[in-house]
mmCIF file of C-alpha atoms in Angstrom:
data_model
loop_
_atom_site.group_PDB
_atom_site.id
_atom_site.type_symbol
_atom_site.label_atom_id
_atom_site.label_comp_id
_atom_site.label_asym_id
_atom_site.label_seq_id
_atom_site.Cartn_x
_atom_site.Cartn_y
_atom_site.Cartn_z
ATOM 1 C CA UNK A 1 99.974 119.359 99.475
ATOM 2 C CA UNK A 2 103.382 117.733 100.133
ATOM 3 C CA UNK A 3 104.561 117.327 103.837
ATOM 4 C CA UNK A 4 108.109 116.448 104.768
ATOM 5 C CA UNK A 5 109.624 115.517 107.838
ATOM 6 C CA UNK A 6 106.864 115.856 110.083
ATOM 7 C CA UNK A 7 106.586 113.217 113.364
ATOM 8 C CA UNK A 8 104.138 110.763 112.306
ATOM 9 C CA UNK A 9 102.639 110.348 115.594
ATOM 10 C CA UNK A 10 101.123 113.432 116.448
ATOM 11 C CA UNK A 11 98.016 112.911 117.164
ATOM 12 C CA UNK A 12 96.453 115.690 114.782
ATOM 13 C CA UNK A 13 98.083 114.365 112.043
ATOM 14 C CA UNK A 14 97.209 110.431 112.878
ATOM 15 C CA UNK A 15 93.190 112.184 113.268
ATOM 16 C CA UNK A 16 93.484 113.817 110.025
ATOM 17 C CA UNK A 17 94.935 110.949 107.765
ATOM 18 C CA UNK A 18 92.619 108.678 109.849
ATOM 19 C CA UNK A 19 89.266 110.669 108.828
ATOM 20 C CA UNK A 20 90.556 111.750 105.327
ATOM 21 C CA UNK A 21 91.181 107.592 104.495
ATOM 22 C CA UNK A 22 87.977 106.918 105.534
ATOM 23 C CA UNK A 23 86.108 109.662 103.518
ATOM 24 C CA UNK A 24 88.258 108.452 100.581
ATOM 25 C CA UNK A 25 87.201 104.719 100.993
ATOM 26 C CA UNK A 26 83.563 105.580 100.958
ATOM 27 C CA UNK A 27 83.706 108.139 98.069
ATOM 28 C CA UNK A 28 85.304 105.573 95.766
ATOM 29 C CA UNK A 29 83.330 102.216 96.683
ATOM 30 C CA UNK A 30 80.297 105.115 95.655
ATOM 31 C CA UNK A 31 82.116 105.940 92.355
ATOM 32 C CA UNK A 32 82.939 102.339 91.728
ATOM 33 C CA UNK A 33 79.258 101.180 92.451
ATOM 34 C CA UNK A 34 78.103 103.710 89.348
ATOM 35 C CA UNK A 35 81.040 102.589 87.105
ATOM 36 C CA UNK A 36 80.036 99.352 87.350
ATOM 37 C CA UNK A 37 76.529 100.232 86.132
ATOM 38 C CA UNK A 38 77.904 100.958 82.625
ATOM 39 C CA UNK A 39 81.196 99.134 82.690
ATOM 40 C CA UNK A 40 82.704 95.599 83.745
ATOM 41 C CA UNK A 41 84.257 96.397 86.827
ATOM 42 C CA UNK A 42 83.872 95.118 90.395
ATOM 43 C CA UNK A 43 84.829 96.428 93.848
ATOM 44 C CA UNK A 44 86.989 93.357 94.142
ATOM 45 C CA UNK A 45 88.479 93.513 90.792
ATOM 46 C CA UNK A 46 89.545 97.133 92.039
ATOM 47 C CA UNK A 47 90.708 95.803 95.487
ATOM 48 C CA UNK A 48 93.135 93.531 93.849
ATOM 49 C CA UNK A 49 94.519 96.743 91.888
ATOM 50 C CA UNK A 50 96.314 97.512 95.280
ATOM 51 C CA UNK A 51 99.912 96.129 95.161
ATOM 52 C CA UNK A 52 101.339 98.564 97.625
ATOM 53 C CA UNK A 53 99.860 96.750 100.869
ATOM 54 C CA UNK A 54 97.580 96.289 103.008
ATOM 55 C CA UNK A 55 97.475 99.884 104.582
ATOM 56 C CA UNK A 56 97.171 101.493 100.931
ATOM 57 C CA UNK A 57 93.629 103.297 100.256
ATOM 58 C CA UNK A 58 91.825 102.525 97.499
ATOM 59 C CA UNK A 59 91.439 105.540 95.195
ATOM 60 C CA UNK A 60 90.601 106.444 91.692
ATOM 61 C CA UNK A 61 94.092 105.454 90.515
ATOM 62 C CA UNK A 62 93.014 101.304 91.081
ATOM 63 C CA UNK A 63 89.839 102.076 89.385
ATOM 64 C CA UNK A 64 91.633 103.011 86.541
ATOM 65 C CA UNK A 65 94.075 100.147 86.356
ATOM 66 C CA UNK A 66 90.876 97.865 87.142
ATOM 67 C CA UNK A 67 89.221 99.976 83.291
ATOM 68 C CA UNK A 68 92.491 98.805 82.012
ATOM 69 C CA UNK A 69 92.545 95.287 83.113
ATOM 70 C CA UNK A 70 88.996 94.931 82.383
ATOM 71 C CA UNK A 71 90.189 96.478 78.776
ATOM 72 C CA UNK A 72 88.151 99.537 78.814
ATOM 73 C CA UNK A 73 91.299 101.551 78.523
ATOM 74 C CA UNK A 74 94.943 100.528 77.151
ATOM 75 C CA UNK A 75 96.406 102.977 80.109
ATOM 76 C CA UNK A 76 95.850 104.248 83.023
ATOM 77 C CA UNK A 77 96.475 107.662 81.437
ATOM 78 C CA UNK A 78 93.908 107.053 79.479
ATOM 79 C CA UNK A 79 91.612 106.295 81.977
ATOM 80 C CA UNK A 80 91.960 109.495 84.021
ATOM 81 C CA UNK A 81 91.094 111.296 80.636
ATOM 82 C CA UNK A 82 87.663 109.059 80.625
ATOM 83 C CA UNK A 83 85.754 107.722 82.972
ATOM 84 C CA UNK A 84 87.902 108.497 86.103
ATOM 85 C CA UNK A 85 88.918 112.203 85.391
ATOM 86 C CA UNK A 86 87.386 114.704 87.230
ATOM 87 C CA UNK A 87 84.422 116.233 84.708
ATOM 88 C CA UNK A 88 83.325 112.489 84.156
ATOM 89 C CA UNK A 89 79.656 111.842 85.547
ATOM 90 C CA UNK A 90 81.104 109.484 87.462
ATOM 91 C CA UNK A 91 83.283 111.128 89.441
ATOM 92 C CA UNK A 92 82.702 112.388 93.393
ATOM 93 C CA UNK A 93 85.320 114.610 95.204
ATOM 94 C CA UNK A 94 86.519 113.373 98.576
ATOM 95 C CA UNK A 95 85.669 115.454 101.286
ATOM 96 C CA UNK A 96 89.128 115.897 102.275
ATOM 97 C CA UNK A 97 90.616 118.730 104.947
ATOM 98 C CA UNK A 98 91.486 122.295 104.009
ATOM 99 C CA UNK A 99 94.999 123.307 102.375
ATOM 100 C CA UNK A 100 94.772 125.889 105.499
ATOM 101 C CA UNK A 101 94.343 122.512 107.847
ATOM 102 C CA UNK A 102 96.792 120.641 106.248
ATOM 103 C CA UNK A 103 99.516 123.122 106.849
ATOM 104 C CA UNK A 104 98.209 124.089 110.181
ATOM 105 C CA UNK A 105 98.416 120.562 111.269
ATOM 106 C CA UNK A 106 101.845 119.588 109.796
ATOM 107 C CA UNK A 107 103.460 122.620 110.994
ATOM 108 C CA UNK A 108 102.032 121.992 114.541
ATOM 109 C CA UNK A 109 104.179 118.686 113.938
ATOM 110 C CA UNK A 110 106.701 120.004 112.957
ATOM 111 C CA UNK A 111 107.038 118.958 109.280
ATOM 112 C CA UNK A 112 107.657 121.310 105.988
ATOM 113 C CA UNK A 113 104.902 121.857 103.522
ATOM 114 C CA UNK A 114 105.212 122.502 100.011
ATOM 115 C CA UNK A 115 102.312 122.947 97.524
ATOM 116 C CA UNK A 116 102.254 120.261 94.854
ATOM 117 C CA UNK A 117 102.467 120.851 91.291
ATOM 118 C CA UNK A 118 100.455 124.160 91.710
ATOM 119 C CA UNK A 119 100.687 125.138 88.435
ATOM 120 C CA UNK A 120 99.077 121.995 86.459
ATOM 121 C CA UNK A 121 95.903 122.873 84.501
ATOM 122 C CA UNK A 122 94.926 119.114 83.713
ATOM 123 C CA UNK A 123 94.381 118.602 87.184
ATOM 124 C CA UNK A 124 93.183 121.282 88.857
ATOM 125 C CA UNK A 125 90.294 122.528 88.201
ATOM 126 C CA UNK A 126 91.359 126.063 89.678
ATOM 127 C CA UNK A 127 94.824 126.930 90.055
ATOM 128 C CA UNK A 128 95.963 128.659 93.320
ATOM 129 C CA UNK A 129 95.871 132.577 92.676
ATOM 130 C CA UNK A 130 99.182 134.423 93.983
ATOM 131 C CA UNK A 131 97.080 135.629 96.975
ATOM 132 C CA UNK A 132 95.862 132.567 98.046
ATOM 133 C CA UNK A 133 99.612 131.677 98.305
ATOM 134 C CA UNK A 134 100.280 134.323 99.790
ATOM 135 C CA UNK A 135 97.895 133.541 102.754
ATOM 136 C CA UNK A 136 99.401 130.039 102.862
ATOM 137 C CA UNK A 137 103.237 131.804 103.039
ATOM 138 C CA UNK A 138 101.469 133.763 105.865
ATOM 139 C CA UNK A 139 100.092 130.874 107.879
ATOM 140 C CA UNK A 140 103.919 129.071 107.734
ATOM 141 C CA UNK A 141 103.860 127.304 103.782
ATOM 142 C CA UNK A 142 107.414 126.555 102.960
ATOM 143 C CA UNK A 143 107.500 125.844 99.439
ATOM 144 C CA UNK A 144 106.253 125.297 95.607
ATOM 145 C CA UNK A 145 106.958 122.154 93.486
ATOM 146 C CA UNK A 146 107.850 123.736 90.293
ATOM 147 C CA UNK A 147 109.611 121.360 88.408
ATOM 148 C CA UNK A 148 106.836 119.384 87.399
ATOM 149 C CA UNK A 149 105.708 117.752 83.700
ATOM 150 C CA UNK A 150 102.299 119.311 84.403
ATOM 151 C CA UNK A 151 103.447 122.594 84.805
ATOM 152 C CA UNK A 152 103.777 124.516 81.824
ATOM 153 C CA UNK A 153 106.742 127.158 81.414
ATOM 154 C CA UNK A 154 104.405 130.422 82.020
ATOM 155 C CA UNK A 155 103.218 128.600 85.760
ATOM 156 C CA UNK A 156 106.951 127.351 86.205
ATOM 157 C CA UNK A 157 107.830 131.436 85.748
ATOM 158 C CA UNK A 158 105.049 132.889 87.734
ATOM 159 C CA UNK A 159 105.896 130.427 90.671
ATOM 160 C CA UNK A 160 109.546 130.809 90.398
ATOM 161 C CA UNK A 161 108.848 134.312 90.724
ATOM 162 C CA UNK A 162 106.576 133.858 93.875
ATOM 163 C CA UNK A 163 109.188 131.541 95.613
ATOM 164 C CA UNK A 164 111.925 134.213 95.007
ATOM 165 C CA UNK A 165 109.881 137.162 96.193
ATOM 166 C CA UNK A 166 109.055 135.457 99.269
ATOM 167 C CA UNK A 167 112.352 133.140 99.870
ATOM 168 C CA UNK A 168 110.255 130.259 99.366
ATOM 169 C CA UNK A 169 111.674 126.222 98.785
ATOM 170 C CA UNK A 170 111.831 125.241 95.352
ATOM 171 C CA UNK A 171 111.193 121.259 94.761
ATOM 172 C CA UNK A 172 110.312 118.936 92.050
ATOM 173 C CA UNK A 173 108.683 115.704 91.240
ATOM 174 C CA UNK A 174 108.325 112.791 89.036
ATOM 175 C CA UNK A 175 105.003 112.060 90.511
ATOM 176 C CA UNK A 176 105.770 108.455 89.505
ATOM 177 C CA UNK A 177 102.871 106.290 90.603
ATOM 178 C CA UNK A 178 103.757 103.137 88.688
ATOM 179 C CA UNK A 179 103.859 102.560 85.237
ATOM 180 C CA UNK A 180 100.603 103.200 84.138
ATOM 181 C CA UNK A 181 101.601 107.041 82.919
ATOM 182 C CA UNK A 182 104.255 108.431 80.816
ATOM 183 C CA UNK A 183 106.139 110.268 84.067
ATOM 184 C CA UNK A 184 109.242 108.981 84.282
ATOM 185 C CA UNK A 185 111.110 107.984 88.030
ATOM 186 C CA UNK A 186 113.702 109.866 88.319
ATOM 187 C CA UNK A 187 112.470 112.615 86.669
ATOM 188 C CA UNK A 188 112.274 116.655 87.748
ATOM 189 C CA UNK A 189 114.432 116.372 91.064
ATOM 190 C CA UNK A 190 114.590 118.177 93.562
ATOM 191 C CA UNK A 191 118.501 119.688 94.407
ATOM 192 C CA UNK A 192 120.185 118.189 96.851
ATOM 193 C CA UNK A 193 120.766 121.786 98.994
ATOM 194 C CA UNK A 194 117.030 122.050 98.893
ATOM 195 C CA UNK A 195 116.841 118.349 100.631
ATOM 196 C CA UNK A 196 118.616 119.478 103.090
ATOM 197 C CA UNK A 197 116.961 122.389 104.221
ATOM 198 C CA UNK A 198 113.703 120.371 104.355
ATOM 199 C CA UNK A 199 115.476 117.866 106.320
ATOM 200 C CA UNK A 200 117.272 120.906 108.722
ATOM 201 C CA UNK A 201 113.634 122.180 109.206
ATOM 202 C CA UNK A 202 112.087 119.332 109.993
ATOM 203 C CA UNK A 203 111.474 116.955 113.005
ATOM 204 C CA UNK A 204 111.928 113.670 111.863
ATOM 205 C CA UNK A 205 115.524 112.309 111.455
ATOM 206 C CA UNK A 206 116.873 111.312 108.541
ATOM 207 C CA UNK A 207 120.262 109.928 107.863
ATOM 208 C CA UNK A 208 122.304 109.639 104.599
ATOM 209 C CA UNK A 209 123.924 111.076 102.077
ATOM 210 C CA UNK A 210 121.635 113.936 101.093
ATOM 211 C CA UNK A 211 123.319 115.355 104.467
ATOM 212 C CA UNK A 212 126.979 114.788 103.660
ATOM 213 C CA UNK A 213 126.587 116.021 100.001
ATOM 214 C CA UNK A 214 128.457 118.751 99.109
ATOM 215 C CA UNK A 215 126.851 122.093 98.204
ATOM 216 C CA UNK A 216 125.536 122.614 94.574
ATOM 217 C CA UNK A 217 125.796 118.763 94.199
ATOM 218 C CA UNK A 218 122.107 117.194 92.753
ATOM 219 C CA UNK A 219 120.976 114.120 94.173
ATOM 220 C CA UNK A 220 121.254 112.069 90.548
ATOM 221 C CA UNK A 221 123.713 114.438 88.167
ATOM 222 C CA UNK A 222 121.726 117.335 86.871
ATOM 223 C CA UNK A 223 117.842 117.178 87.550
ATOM 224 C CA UNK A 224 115.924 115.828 84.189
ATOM 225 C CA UNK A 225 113.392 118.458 83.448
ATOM 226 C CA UNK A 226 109.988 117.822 81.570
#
């Protein structure tokens, strides 16, 4: 789930992230702990994976640049195909919030929430049925990111059709998380009238140019779709 302009200190939010970081942190020092049974990896040699700061949590991404450093894997791609996907043996979900809670508790913040990349089979091991999003539209979801290299055309239709029948945002996404995959930054934006309605609906301020744009304008030339 995506959330936009919400106010970072409510204090349902601050509770959720708080308890969903912490259930994360255990979950992978657990999956680490069997990796490291069969492969040369340490919890440290993970840790130091982390170059976004201090407040970043650990996740199955830095296991999978630790398999590459380590030189189980020549990418990180590869690596979430292996031993870090989820149908590995290795692998433990995160018991993580509801889609139903997330949107309850950014809404009551006062943010915008768009489902991400809700049509990608690699990653999802059960896509989102039109009523299920549906019941999400009902209980205040905002939007869809459709343009989205994961999302093959026959999703990108059947949510495109969704987001018109029920006047829903349209974004996209690079879902750039360093260089360790082939997505590109940059890639699959999101127009720049779209911006601005998540910024409108929003609570949080946010000055620059998005809001002086004019209509029809993107917010790099045309979007780059994949």
């Amino acid at each position: 789930m995506l959330a936009f302009q919400y106010d970072p200190d409510n204090a349902q939010i601050r509770e959720m992230f708080a308890n969903t970081r912490a259930a994360r942190l255990r979950r992978t020092k657990r999956m680490v702990e069997h990796i490291a049974e069969d492969y040369p990896i340490t919890w440290h040699s993970v840790q130091v994976q982390a170059h976004e700061g201090m407040r970043t949590t650990i996740g199955r991404p830095h296991i999978a640049d630790a398999l590459v450093a380590a030189g189980v894997y020549r990418t990180r791609s590869e690596a979430f195909a292996g031993v870090v996907s989820t149908s590995s043996k290795y692998y433990i979900p995160t018991p993580s919030p509801t889609t139903h809670d997330v949107v309850a508790a950014v809404k009551a913040a006062g943010g915008v929430t768009v489902i991400a990349h809700a049509g990608d089979l690699s990653r999802n091991r059960r896509l989102l049925s039109d009523g299920q999003i549906e019941s999400l539209i009902a209980e205040g979801l905002d939007g869809l990111e459709v343009w989205h290299r994961g999302n093959p055309p026959q999703q990108r239709e059947r949510l495109l059709a969704i987001a018109s029948a029920h006047d829903l945002l349209v974004t996209g996404g690079s879902d750039w998380h360093g260089k360790g995959k082939p997505n590109e930054l940059g890639e699959n934006l999101t127009d720049a009238d779209t911006v601005r309605e998540i910024v409108r609906r929003g609570v949080l301020p946010l000055f620059g140019a998005y809001m002086k744009m004019p209509a029809g304008n993107f917010a790099n030339g045309h979007p780059k779709r994949t």
